[in-house]
PDB file of N, CA and C in Angstrom:
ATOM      1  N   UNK A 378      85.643 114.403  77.366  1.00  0.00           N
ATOM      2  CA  UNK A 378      85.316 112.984  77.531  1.00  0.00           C
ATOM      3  C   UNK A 378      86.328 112.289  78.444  1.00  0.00           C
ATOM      4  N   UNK A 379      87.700 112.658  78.263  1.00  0.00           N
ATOM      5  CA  UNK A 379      88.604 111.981  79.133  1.00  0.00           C
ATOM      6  C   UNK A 379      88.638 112.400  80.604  1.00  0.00           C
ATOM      7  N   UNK A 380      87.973 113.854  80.964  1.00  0.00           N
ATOM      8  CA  UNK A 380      87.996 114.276  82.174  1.00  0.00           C
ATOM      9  C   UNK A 380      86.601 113.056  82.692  1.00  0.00           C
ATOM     10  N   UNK A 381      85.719 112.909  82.361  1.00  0.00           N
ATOM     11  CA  UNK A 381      84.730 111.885  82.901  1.00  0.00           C
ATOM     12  C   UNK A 381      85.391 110.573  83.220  1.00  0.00           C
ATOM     13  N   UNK A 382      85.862 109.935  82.244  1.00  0.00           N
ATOM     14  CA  UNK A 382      86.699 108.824  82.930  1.00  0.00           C
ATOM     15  C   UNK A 382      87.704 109.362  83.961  1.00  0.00           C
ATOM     16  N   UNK A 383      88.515 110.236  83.930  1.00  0.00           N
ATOM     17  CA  UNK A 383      89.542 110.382  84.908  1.00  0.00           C
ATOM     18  C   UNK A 383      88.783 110.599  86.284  1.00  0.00           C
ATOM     19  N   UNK A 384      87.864 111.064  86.269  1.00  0.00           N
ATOM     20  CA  UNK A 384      86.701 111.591  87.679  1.00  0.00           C
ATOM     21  C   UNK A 384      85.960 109.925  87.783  1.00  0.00           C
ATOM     22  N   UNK A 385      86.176 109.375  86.990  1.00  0.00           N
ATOM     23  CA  UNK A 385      85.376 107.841  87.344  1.00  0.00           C
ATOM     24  C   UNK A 385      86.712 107.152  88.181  1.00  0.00           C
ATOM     25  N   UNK A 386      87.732 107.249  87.498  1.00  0.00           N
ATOM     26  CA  UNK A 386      88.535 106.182  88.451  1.00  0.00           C
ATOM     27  C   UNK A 386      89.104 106.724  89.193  1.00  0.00           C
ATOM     28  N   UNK A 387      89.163 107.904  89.498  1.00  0.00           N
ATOM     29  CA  UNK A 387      89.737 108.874  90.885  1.00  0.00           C
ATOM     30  C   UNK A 387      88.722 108.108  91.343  1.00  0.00           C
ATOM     31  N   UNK A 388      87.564 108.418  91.506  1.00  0.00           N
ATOM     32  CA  UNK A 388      86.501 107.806  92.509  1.00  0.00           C
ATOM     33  C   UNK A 388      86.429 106.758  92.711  1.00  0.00           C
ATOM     34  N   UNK A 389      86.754 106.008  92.091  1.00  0.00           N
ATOM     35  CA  UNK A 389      86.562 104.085  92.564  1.00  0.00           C
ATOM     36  C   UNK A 389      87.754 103.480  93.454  1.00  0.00           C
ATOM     37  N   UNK A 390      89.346 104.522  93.006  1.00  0.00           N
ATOM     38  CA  UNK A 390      90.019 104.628  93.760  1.00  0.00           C
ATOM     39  C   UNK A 390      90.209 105.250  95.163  1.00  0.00           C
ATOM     40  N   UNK A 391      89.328 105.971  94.923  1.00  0.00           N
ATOM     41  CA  UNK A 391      88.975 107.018  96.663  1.00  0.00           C
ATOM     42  C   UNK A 391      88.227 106.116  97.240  1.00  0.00           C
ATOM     43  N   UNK A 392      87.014 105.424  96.525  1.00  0.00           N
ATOM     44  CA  UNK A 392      86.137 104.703  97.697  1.00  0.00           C
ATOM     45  C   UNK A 392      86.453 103.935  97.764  1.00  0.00           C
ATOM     46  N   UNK A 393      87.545 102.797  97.692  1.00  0.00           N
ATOM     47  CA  UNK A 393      88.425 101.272  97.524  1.00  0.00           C
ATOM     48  C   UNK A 393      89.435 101.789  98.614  1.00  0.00           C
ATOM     49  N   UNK A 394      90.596 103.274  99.017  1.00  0.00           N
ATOM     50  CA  UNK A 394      91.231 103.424  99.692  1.00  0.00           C
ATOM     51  C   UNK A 394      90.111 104.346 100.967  1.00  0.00           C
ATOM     52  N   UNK A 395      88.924 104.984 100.875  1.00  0.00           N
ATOM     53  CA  UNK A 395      88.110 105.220 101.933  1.00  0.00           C
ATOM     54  C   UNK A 395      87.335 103.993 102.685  1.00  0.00           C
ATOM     55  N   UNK A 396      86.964 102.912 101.901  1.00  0.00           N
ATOM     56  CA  UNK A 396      86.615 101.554 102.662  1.00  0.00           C
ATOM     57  C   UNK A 396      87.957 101.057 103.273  1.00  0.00           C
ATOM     58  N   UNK A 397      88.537 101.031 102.744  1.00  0.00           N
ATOM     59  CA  UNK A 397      90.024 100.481 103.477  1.00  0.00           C
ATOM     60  C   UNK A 397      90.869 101.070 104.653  1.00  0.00           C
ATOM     61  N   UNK A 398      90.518 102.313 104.697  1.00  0.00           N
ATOM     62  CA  UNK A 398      90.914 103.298 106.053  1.00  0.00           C
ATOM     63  C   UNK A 398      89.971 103.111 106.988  1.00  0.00           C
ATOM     64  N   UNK A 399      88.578 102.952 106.366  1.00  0.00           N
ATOM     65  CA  UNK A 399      87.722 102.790 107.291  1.00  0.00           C
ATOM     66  C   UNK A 399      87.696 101.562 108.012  1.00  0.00           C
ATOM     67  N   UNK A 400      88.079 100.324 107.452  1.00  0.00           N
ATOM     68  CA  UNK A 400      87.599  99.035 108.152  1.00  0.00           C
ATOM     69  C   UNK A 400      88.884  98.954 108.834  1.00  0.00           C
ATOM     70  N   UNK A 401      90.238  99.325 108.714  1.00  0.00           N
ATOM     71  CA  UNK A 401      91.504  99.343 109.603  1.00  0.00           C
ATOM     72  C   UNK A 401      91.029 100.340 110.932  1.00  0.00           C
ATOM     73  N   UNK A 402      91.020 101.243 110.188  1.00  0.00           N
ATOM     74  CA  UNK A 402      90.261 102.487 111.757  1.00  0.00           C
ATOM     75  C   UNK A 402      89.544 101.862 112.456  1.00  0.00           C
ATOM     76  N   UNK A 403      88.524 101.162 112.229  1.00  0.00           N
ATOM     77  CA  UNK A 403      87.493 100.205 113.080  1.00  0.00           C
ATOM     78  C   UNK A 403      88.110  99.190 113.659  1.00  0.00           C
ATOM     79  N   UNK A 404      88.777  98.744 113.386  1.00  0.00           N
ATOM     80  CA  UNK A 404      89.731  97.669 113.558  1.00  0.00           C
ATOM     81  C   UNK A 404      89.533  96.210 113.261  1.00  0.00           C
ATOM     82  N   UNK A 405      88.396  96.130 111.770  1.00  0.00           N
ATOM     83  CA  UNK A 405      88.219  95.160 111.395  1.00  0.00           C
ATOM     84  C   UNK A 405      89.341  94.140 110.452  1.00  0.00           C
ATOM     85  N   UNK A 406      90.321  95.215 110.135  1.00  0.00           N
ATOM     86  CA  UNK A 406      91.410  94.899 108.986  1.00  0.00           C
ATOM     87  C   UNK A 406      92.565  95.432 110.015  1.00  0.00           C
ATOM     88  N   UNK A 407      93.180  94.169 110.504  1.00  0.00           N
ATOM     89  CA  UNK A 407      94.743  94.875 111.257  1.00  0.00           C
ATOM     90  C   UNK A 407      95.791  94.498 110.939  1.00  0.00           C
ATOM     91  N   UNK A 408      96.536  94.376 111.269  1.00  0.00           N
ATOM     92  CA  UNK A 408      98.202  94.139 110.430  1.00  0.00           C
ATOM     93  C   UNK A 408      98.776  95.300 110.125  1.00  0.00           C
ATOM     94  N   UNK A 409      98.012  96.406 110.888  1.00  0.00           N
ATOM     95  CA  UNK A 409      98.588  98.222 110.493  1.00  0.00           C
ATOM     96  C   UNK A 409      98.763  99.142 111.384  1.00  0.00           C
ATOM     97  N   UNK A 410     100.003 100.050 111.146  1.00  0.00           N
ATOM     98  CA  UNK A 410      99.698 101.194 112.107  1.00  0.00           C
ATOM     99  C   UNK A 410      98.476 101.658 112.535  1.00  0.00           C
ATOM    100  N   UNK A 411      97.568 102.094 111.563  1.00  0.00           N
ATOM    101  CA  UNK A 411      96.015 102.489 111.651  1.00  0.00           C
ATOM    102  C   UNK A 411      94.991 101.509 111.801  1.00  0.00           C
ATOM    103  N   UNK A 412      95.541 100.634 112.376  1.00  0.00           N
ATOM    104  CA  UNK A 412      94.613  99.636 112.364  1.00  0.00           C
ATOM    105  C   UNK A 412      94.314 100.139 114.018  1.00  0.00           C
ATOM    106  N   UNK A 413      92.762 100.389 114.203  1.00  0.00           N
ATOM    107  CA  UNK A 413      92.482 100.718 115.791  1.00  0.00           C
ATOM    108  C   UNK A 413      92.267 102.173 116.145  1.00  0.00           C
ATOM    109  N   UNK A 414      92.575 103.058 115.170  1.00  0.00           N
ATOM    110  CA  UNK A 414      92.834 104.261 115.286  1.00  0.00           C
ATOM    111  C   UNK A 414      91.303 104.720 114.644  1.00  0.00           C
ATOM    112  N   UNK A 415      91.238 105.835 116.268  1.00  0.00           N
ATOM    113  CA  UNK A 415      90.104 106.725 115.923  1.00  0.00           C
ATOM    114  C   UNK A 415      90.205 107.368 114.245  1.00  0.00           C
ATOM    115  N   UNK A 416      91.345 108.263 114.449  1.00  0.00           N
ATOM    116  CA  UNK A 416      91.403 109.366 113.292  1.00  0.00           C
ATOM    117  C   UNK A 416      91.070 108.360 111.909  1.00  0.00           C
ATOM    118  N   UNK A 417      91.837 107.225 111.741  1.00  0.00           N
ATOM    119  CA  UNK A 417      91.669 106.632 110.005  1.00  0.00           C
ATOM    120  C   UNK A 417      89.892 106.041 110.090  1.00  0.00           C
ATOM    121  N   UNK A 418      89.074 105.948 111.020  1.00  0.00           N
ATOM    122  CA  UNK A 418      88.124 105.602 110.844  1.00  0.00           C
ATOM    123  C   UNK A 418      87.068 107.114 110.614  1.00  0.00           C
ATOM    124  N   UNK A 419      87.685 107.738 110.838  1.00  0.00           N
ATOM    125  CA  UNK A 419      86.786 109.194 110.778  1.00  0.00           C
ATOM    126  C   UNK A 419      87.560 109.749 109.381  1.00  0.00           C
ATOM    127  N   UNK A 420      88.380 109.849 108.867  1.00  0.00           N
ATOM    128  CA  UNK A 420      89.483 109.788 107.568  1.00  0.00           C
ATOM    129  C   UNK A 420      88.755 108.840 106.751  1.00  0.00           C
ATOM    130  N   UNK A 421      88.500 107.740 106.612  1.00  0.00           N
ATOM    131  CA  UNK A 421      88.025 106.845 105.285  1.00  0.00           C
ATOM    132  C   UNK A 421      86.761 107.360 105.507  1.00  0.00           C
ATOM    133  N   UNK A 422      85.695 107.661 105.915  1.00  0.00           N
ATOM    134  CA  UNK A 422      84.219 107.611 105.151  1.00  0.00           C
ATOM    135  C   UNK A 422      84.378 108.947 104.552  1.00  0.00           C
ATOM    136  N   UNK A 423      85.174 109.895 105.092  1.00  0.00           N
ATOM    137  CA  UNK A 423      85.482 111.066 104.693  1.00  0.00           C
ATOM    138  C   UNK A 423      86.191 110.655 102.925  1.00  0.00           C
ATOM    139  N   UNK A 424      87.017 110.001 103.035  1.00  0.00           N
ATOM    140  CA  UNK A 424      87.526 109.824 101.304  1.00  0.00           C
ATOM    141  C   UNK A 424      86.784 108.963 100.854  1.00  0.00           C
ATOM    142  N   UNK A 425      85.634 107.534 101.224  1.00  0.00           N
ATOM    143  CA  UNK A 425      84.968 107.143 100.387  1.00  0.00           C
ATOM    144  C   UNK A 425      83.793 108.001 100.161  1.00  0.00           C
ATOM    145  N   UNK A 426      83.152 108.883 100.777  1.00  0.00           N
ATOM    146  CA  UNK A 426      82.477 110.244 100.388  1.00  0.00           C
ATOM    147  C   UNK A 426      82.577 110.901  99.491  1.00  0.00           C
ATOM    148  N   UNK A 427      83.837 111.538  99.175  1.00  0.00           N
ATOM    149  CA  UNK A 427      84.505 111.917  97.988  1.00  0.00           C
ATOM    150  C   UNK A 427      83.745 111.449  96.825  1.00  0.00           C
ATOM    151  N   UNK A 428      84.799 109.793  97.124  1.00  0.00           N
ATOM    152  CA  UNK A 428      84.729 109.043  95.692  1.00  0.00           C
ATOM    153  C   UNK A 428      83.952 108.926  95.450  1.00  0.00           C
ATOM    154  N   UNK A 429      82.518 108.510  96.098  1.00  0.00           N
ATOM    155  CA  UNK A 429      81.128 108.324  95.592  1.00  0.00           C
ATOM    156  C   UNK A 429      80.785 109.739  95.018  1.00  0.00           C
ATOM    157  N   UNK A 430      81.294 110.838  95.142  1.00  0.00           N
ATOM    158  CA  UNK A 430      80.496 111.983  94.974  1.00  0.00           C
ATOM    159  C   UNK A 430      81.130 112.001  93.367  1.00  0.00           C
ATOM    160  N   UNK A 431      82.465 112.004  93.003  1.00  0.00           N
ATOM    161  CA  UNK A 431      82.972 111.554  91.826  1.00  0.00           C
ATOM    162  C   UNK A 431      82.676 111.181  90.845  1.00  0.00           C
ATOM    163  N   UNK A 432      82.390 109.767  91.381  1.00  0.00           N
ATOM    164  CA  UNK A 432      81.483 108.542  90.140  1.00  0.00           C
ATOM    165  C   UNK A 432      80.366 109.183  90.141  1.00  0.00           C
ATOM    166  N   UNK A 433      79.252 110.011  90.462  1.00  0.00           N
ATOM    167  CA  UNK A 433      78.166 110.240  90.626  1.00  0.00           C
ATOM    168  C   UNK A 433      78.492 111.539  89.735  1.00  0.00           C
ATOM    169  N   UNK A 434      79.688 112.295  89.484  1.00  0.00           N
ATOM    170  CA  UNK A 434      79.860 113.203  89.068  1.00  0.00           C
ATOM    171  C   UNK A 434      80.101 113.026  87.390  1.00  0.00           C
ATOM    172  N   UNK A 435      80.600 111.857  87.259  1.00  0.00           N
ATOM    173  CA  UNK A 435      81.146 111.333  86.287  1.00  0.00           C
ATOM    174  C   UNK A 435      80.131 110.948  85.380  1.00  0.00           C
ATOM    175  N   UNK A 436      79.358 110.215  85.786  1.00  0.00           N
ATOM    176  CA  UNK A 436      78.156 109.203  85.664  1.00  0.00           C
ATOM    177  C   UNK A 436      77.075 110.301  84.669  1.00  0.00           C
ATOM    178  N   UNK A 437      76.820 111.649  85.885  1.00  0.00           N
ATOM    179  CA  UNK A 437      76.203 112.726  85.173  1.00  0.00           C
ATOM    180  C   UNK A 437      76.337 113.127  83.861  1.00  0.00           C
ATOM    181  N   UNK A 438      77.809 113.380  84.098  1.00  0.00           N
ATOM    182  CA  UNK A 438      77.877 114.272  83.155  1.00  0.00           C
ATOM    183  C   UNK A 438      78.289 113.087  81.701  1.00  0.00           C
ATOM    184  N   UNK A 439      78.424 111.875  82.072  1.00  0.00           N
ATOM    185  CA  UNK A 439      78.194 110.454  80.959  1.00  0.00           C
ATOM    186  C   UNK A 439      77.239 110.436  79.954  1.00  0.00           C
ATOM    187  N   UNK A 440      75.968 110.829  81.281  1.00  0.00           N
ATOM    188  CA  UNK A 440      74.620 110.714  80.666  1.00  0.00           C
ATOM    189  C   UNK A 440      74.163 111.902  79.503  1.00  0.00           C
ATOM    190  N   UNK A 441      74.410 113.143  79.987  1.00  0.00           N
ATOM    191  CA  UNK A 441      74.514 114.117  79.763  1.00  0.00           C
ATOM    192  C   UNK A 441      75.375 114.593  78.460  1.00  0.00           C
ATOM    193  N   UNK A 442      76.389 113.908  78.312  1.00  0.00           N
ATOM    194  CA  UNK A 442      77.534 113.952  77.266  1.00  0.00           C
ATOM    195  C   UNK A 442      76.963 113.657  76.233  1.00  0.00           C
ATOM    196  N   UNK A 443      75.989 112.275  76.335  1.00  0.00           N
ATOM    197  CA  UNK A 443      75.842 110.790  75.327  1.00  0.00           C
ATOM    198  C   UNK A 443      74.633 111.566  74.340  1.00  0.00           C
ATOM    199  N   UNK A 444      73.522 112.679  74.970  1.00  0.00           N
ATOM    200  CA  UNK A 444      72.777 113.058  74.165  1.00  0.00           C
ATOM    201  C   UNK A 444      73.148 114.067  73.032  1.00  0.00           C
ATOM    202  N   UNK A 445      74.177 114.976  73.292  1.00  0.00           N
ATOM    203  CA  UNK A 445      74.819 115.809  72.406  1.00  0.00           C
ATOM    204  C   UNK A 445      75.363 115.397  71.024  1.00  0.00           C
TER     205      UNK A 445
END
């Protein structure tokens, strides 16, 4: 049960720091080294990817848990 939560907030934390690499990489968020930079914009959808895959992982096996 605690591995489902821990896979829930890894993921909300991956896609909160993958939106955030991403909109600096784009260069919508600047005030940063990576702000402008190809690589952190190709780097965040890559870690908010992750995280969504996570919560979705989490979520499953929630549902899945709750009938047992």
């Amino acid at each position: 049960m605690k591995t489902k939560w821990l896979f829930l907030v890894i993921g909300i934390v991956l896609v909160l720091i993958g939106l955030l690499w991403t909109l600096q990489g784009l260069n919508v968020l600047g005030g940063s080294v990576m702000s402008g930079s190809p690589l952190w914009g190709t780097i965040g959808p890559i870690v908010l990817i992750v995280g969504v895959v996570l919560i979705v992982v989490a979520l499953v096996r929630r549902r899945r848990g709750s009938g047992a």
